[in-house]
mmCIF file of C-alpha atoms and ligand atoms in Angstrom:
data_model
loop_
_atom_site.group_PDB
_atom_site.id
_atom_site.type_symbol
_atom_site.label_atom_id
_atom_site.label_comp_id
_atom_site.label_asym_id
_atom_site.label_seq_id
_atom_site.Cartn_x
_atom_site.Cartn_y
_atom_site.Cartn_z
ATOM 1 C CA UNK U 1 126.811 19.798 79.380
ATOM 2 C CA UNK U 2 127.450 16.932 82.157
ATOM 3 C CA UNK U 3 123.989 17.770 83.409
ATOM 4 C CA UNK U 4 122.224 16.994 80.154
ATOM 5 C CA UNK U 5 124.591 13.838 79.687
ATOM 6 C CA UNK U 6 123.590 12.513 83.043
ATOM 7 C CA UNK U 7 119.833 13.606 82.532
ATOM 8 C CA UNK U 8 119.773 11.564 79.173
ATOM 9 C CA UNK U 9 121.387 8.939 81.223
ATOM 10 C CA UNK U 10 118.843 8.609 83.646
ATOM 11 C CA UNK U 11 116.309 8.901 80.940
ATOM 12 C CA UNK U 12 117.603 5.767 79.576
ATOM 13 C CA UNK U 13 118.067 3.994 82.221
ATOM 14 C CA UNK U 14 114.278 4.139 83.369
ATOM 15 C CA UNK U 15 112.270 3.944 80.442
ATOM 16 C CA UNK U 16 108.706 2.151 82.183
ATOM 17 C CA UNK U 17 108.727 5.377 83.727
ATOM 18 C CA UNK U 18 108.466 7.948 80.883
ATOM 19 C CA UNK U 19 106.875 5.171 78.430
ATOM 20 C CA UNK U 20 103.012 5.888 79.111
ATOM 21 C CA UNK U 21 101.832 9.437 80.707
ATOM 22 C CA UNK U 22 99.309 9.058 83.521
ATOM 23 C CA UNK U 23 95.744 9.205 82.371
ATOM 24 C CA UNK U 24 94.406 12.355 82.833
ATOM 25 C CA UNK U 25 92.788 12.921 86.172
ATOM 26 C CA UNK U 26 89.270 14.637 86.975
ATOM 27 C CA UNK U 27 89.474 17.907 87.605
ATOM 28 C CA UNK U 28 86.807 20.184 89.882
ATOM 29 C CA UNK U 29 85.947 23.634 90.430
ATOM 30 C CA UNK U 30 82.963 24.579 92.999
ATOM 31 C CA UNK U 31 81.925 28.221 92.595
ATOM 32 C CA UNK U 32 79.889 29.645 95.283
ATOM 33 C CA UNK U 33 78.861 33.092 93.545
ATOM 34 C CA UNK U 34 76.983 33.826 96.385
ATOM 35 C CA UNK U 35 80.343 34.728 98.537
ATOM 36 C CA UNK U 36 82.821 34.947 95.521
ATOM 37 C CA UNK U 37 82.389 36.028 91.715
ATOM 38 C CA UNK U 38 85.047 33.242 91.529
ATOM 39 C CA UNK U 39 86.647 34.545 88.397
ATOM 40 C CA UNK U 40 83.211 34.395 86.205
ATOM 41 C CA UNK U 41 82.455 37.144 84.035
ATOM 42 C CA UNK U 42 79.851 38.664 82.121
ATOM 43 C CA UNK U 43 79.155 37.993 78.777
ATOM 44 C CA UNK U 44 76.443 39.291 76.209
ATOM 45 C CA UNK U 45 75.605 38.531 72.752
ATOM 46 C CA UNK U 46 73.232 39.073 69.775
ATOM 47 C CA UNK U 47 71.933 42.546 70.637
ATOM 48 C CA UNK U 48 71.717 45.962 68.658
ATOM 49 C CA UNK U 49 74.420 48.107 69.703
ATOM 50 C CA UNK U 50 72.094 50.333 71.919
ATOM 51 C CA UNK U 51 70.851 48.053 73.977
ATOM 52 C CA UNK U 52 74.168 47.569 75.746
ATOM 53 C CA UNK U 53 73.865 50.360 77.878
ATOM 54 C CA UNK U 54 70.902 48.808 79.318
ATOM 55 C CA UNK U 55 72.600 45.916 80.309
ATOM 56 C CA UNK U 56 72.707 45.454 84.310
ATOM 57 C CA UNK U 57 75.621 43.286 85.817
ATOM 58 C CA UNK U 58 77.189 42.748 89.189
ATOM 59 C CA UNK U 59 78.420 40.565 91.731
ATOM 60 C CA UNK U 60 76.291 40.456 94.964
ATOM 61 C CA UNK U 61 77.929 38.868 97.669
ATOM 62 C CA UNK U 62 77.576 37.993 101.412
ATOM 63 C CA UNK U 63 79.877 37.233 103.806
ATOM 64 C CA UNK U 64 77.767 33.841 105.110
ATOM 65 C CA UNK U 65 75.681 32.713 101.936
ATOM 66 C CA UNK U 66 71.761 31.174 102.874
ATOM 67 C CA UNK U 67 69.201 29.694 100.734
ATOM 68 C CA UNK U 68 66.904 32.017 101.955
ATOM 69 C CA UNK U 69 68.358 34.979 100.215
ATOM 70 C CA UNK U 70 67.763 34.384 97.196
ATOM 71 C CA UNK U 71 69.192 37.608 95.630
ATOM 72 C CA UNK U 72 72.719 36.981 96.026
ATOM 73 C CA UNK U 73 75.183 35.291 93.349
ATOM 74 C CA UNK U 74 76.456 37.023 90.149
ATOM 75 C CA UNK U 75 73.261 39.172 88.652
ATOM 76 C CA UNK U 76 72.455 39.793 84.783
ATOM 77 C CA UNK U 77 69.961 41.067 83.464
ATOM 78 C CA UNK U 78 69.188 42.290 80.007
ATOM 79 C CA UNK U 79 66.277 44.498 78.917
ATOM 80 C CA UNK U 80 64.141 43.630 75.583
ATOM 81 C CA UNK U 81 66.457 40.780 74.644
ATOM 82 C CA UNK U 82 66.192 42.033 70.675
ATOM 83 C CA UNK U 83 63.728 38.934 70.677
ATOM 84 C CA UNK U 84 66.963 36.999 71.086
ATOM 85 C CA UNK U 85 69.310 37.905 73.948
ATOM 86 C CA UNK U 86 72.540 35.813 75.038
ATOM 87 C CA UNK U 87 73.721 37.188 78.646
ATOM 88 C CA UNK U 88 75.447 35.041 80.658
ATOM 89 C CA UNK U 89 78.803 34.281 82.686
ATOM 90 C CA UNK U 90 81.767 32.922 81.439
ATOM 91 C CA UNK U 91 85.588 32.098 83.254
ATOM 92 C CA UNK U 92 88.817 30.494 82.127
ATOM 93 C CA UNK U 93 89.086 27.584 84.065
ATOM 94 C CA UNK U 94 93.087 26.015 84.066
ATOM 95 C CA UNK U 95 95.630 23.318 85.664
ATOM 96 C CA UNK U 96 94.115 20.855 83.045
ATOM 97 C CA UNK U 97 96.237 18.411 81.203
ATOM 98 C CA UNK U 98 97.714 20.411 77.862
ATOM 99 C CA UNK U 99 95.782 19.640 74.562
ATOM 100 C CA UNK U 100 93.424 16.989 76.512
ATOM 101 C CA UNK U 101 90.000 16.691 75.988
ATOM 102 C CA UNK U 102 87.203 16.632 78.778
ATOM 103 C CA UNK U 103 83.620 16.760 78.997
ATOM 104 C CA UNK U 104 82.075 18.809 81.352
ATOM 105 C CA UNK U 105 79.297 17.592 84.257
ATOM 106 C CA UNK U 106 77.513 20.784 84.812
ATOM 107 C CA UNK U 107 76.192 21.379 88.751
ATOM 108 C CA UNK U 108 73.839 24.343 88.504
ATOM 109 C CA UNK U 109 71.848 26.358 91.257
ATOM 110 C CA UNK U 110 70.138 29.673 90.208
ATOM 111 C CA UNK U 111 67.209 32.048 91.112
ATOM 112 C CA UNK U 112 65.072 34.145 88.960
ATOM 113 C CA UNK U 113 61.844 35.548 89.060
ATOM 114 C CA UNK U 114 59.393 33.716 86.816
ATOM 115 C CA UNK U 115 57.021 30.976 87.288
ATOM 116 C CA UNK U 116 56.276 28.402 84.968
ATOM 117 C CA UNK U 117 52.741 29.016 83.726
ATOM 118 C CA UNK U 118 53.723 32.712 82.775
ATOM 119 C CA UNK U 119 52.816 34.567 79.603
ATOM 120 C CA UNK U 120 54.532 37.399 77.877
ATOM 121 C CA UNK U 121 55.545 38.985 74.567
ATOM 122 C CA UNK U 122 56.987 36.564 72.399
ATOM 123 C CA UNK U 123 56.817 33.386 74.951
ATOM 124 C CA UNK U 124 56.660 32.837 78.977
ATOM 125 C CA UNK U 125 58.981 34.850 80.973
ATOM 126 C CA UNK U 126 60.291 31.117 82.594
ATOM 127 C CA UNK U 127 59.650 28.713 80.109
ATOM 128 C CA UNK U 128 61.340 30.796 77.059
ATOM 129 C CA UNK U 129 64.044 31.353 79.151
ATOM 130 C CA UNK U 130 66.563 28.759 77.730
ATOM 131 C CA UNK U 131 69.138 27.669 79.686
ATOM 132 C CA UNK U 132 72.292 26.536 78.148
ATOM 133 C CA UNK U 133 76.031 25.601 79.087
ATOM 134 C CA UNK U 134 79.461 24.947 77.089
ATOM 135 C CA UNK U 135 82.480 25.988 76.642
ATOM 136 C CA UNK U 136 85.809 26.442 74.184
ATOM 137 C CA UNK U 137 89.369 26.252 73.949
ATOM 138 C CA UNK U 138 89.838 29.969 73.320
ATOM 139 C CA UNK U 139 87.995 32.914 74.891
ATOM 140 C CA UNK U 140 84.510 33.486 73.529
ATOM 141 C CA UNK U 141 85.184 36.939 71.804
ATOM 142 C CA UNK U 142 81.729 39.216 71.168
ATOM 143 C CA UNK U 143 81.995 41.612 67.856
ATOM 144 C CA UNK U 144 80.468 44.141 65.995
ATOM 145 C CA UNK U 145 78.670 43.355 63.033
ATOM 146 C CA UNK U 146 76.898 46.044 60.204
ATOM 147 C CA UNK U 147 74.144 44.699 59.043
ATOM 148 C CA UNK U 148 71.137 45.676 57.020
ATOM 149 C CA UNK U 149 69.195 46.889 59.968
ATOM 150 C CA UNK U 150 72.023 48.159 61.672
ATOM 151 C CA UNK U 151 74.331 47.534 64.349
ATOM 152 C CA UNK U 152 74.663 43.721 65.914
ATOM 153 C CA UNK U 153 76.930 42.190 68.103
ATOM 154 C CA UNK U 154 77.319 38.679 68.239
ATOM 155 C CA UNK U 155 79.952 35.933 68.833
ATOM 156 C CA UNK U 156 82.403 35.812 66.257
ATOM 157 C CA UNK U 157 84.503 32.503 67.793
ATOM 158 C CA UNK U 158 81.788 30.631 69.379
ATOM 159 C CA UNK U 159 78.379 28.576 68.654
ATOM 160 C CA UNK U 160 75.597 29.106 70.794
ATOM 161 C CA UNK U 161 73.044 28.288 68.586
ATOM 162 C CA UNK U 162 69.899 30.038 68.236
ATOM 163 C CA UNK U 163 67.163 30.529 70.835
ATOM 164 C CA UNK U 164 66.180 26.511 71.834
ATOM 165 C CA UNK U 165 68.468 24.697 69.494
ATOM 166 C CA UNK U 166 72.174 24.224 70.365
ATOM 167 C CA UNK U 167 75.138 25.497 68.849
ATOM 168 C CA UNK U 168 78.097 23.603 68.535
ATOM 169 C CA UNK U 169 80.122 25.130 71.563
ATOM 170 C CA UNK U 170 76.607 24.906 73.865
ATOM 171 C CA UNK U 171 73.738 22.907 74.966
ATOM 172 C CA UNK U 172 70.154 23.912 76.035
ATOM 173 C CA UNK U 173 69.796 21.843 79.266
ATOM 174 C CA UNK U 174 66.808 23.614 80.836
ATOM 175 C CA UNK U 175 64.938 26.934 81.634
ATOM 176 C CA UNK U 176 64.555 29.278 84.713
ATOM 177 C CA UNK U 177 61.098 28.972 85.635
ATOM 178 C CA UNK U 178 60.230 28.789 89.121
ATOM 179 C CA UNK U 179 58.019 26.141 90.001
ATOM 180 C CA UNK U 180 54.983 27.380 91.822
ATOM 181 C CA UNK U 181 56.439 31.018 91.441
ATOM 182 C CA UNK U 182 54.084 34.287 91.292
ATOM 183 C CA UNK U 183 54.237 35.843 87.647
ATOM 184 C CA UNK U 184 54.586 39.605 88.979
ATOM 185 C CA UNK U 185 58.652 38.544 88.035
ATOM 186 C CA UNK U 186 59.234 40.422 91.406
ATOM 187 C CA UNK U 187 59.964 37.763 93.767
ATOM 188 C CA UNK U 188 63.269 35.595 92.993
ATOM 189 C CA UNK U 189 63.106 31.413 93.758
ATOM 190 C CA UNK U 190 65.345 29.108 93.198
ATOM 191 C CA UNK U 191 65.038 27.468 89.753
ATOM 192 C CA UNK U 192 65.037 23.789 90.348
ATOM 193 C CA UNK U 193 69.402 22.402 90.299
ATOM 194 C CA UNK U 194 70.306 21.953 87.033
ATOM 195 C CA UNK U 195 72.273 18.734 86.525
ATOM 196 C CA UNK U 196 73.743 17.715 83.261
ATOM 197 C CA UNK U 197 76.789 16.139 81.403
ATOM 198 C CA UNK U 198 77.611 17.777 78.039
ATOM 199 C CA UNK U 199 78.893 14.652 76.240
ATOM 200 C CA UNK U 200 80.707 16.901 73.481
ATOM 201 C CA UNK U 201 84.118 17.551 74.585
ATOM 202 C CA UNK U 202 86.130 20.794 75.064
ATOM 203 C CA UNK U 203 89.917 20.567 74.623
ATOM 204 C CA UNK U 204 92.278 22.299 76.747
ATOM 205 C CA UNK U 205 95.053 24.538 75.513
ATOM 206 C CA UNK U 206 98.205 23.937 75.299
ATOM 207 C CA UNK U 207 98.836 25.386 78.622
ATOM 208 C CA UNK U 208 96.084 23.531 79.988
ATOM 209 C CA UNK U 209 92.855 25.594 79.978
ATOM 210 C CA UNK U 210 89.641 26.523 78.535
ATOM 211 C CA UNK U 211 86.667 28.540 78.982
ATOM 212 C CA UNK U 212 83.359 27.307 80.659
ATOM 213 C CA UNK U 213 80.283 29.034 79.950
ATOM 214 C CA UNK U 214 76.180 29.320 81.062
ATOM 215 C CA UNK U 215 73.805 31.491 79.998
ATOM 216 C CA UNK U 216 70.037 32.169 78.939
ATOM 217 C CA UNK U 217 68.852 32.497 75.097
ATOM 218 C CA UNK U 218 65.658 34.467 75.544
ATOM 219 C CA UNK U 219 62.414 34.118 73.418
ATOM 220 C CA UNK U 220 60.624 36.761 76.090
ATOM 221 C CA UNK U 221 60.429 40.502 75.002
ATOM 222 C CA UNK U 222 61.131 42.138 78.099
ATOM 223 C CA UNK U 223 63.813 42.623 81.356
ATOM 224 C CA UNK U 224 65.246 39.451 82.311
ATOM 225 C CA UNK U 225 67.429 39.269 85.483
ATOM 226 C CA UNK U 226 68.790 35.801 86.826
ATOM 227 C CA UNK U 227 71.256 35.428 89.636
ATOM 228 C CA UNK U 228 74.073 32.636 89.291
ATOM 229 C CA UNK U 229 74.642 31.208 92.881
ATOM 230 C CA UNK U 230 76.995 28.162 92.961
ATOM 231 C CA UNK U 231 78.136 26.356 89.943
ATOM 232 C CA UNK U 232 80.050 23.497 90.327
ATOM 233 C CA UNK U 233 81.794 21.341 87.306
ATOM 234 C CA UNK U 234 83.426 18.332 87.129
ATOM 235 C CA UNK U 235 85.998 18.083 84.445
ATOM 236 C CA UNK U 236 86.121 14.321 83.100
ATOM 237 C CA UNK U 237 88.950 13.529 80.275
ATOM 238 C CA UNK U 238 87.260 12.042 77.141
ATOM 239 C CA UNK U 239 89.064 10.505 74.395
ATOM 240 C CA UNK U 240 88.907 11.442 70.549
ATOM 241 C CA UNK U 241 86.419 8.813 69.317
ATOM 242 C CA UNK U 242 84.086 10.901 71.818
ATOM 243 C CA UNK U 243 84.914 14.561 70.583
ATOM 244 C CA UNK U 244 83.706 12.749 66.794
ATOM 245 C CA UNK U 245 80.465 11.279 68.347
ATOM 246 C CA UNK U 246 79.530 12.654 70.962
ATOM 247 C CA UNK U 247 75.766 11.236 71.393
HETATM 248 C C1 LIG A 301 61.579 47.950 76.021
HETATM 249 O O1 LIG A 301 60.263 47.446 76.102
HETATM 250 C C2 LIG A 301 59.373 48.334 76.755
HETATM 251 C C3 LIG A 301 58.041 47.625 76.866
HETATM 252 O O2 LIG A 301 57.688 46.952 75.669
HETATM 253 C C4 LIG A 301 59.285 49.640 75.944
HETATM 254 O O3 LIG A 301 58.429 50.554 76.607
HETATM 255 C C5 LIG A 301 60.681 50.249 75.832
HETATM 256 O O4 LIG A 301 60.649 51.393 75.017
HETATM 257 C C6 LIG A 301 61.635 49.261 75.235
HETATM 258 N N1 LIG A 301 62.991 49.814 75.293
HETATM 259 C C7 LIG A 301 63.828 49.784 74.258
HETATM 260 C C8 LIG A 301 65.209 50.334 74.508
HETATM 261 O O5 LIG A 301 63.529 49.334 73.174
HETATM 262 C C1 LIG A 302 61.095 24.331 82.017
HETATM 263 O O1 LIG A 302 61.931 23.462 82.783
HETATM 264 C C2 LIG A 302 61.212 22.609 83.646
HETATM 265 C C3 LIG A 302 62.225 21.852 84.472
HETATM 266 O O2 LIG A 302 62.801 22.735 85.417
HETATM 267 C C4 LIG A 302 60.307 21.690 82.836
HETATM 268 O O3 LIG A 302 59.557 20.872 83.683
HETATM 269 C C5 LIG A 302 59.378 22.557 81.970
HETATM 270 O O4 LIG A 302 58.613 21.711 81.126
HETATM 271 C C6 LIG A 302 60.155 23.545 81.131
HETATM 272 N N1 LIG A 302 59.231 24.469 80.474
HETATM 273 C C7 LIG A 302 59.303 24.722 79.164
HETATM 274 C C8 LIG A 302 58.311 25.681 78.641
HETATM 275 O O5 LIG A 302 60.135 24.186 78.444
HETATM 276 C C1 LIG A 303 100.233 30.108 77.504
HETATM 277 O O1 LIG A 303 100.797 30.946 78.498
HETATM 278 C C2 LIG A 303 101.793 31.821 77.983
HETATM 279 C C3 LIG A 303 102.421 32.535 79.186
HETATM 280 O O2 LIG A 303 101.422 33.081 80.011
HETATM 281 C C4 LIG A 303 101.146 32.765 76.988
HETATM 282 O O3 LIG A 303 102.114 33.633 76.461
HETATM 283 C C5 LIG A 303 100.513 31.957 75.862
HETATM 284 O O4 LIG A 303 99.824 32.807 74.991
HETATM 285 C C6 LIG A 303 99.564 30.937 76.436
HETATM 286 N N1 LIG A 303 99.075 30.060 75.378
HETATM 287 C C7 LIG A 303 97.791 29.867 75.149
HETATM 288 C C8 LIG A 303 97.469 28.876 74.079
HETATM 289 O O5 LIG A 303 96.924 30.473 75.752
HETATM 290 C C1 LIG A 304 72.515 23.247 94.713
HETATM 291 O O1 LIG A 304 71.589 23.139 95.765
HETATM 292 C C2 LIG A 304 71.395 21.811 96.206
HETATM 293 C C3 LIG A 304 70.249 21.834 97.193
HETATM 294 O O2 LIG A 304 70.509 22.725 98.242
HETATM 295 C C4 LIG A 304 72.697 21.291 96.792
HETATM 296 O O3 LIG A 304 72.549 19.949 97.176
HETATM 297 C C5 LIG A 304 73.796 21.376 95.728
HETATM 298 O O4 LIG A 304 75.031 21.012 96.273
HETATM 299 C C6 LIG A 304 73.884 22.779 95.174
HETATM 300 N N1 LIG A 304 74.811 22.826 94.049
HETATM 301 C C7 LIG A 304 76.011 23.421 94.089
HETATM 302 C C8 LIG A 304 76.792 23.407 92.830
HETATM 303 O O5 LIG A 304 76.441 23.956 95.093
#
C-alpha cells in the first residue's frame, strides 16, 4: 500500500517523463542459414494432400560458411508444384514494440539451380519461379480444404496471392534464376541478392512480435529445390497513414 502511494507519487511528480513514449526504434535480425536454421521453418501451401510426402526439407549447415558452397542454407524443395506450389520458410521474429507497426527491408541471398533462359512445363524453371516475402501478426496456419477435385491445403490466415500477383500479407520481389546458369537444374548458383522494402506494414502483437516470411510461387511443373543462405531484415516502425496507403 505505501509502495503504490509513493509510486503514484513519483509518477506525479515527473510527468515529461511518462508524457510521450520513445519512438519506436529499428529493429534487426541477420540470419546466416548457412551455419544456423536461426529459428526459420518450413512452410508449404496450395498442394493436393499427396504431394506432401514428397516434400524435401532440411537444414544444411557448416561450421565456417563460404560462397563457394553453394549447397548449404535451409533446403526446400517441392516436386510437381500442383501447377501452383507455395514452399518456403517462415520464423516468429520478437522484442518489437507491442501493437507497433513496421515495414520490413528484406536482405536476401539464395542459390538454386536454374538459369534464366530455361524452358519447362508450364513456364521456365528460373523465371516462373516467383519470389515473394511478407509477413503477419499471427502465425501463418496451413489447412485442409475438400474440394471438388479433392484434397487441398492452403493458407487459411494468410494472403499470398496467386502465382505472380501479390496477396495482401506478401509481395513478389523477384525470381531464382541464375544468371548465366546451365539448364540441366543440377548445378546450384547464387541467385543475384534480393533487396527490397515492403512498404505495407506488419503490426506486432501485443507482446511484441510477428511472423516474417519468403518463399517461391511456382508456375514450373516439376522438382524445385532452393537453398535459403542468409536473410537479413531490417525492421523500420511505420505509422498508420502508411499501413492505409502503402504505395
Ligand atoms: C511428377 O512429374 C513427373 C514428370 O512429369 C511424373 O513422372 C510423376 O509421375 C509426377 N509425380 C506425381 C506425384 O504426380
Ligand atoms: C528474373 O529476375 C531477374 C532479376 O534477378 C530479371 O532480370 C528477370 O527479368 C526475371 N525473369 C523473369 C522471367 O521474370
Ligand atoms: C503473449 O505471451 C503470453 C505468455 O507467453 C502468451 O500466453 C500469449 O498468448 C501471448 N500473446 C500473443 C498475442 O501472442
Ligand atoms: C548477400 O551477399 C552479398 C554479396 O556477397 C553480401 O554483400 C550481403 O551482405 C549478403 N546478404 C546477407 C543478408 O548476408
Amino acid at each position: 500500500m505505501q509502495f503504490k502511494a509513493l509510486a503514484l507519487l513519483l509518477v506525479a511528480a515527473a510527468p515529461a517523463v511518462f508524457a510521450a513514449p520513445a519512438p519506436a526504434a529499428n529493429v534487426k535480425i541477420n540470419s546466416d542459414l548457412r551455419v544456423n536454421p536461426d529459428g526459420w521453418t518450413p512452410i508449404y501451401a496450395d498442394y493436393i494432400g499427396h504431394m506432401k510426402s514428397r516434400f524435401v526439407n532440411k537444414p544444411v549447415t557448416v561450421a565456417q560458411a563460404s560462397q563457394a558452397n553453394t549447397k548449404t542454407g535451409y533446403y526446400i524443395e517441392g516436386n510437381n508444384n500442383s501447377d501452383d506450389l507455395f514452399m518456403g520458410i517462415m520464423r516468429q521474429v520478437t522484442g518489437l514494440v507491442p501493437n507497433q507497426l513496421y515495414k520490413m527491408d528484406w536482405n536476401i541471398n539464395m542459390t538454386s539451380p536454374f538459369g534464366d533462359n530455361c524452358f519447362g512445363v508450364g513456364g521456365s524453371p528460373g523465371g516462373s519461379n516467383y519470389v515473394k516475402i511478407g509477413g503477419a501478426t499471427n502465425k501463418p496456419n496451413v489447412g485442409q480444404k475438400r474440394t471438388a477435385s479433392g484434397d487441398f491445403w492452403t493458407f487459411t490466415n494468410f494472403d499470398h496471392g496467386h502465382q505472380a500477383d501479390d496477396g495482401k500479407d506478401m509481395s513478389t520481389v523477384s525470381n531464382i534464376s541464375v544468371p548465366g546458369a546451365e539448364c540441366e537444374g543440377t548445378e546450384y548458383g547464387l541467385v543475384p541478392t534480393i533487396l527490397d522494402l515492403r512498404r505495407r506494414p506488419v503490426k506486432a502483437d501485443a507482446n511484441g512480435s510477428l511472423w516474417a516470411v519468403i518463399g517461391i510461387d511456382s508456375g514450373f511443373e516439376g522438382v524445385t529445390g532452393v537453398y535459403y543462405q542468409q536473410i537479413a531484415i531490417e525492421f523500420i516502425p511505420a505509422t498508420a497513414e502508411e499501413a492505409e496507403f502503402p504505395f
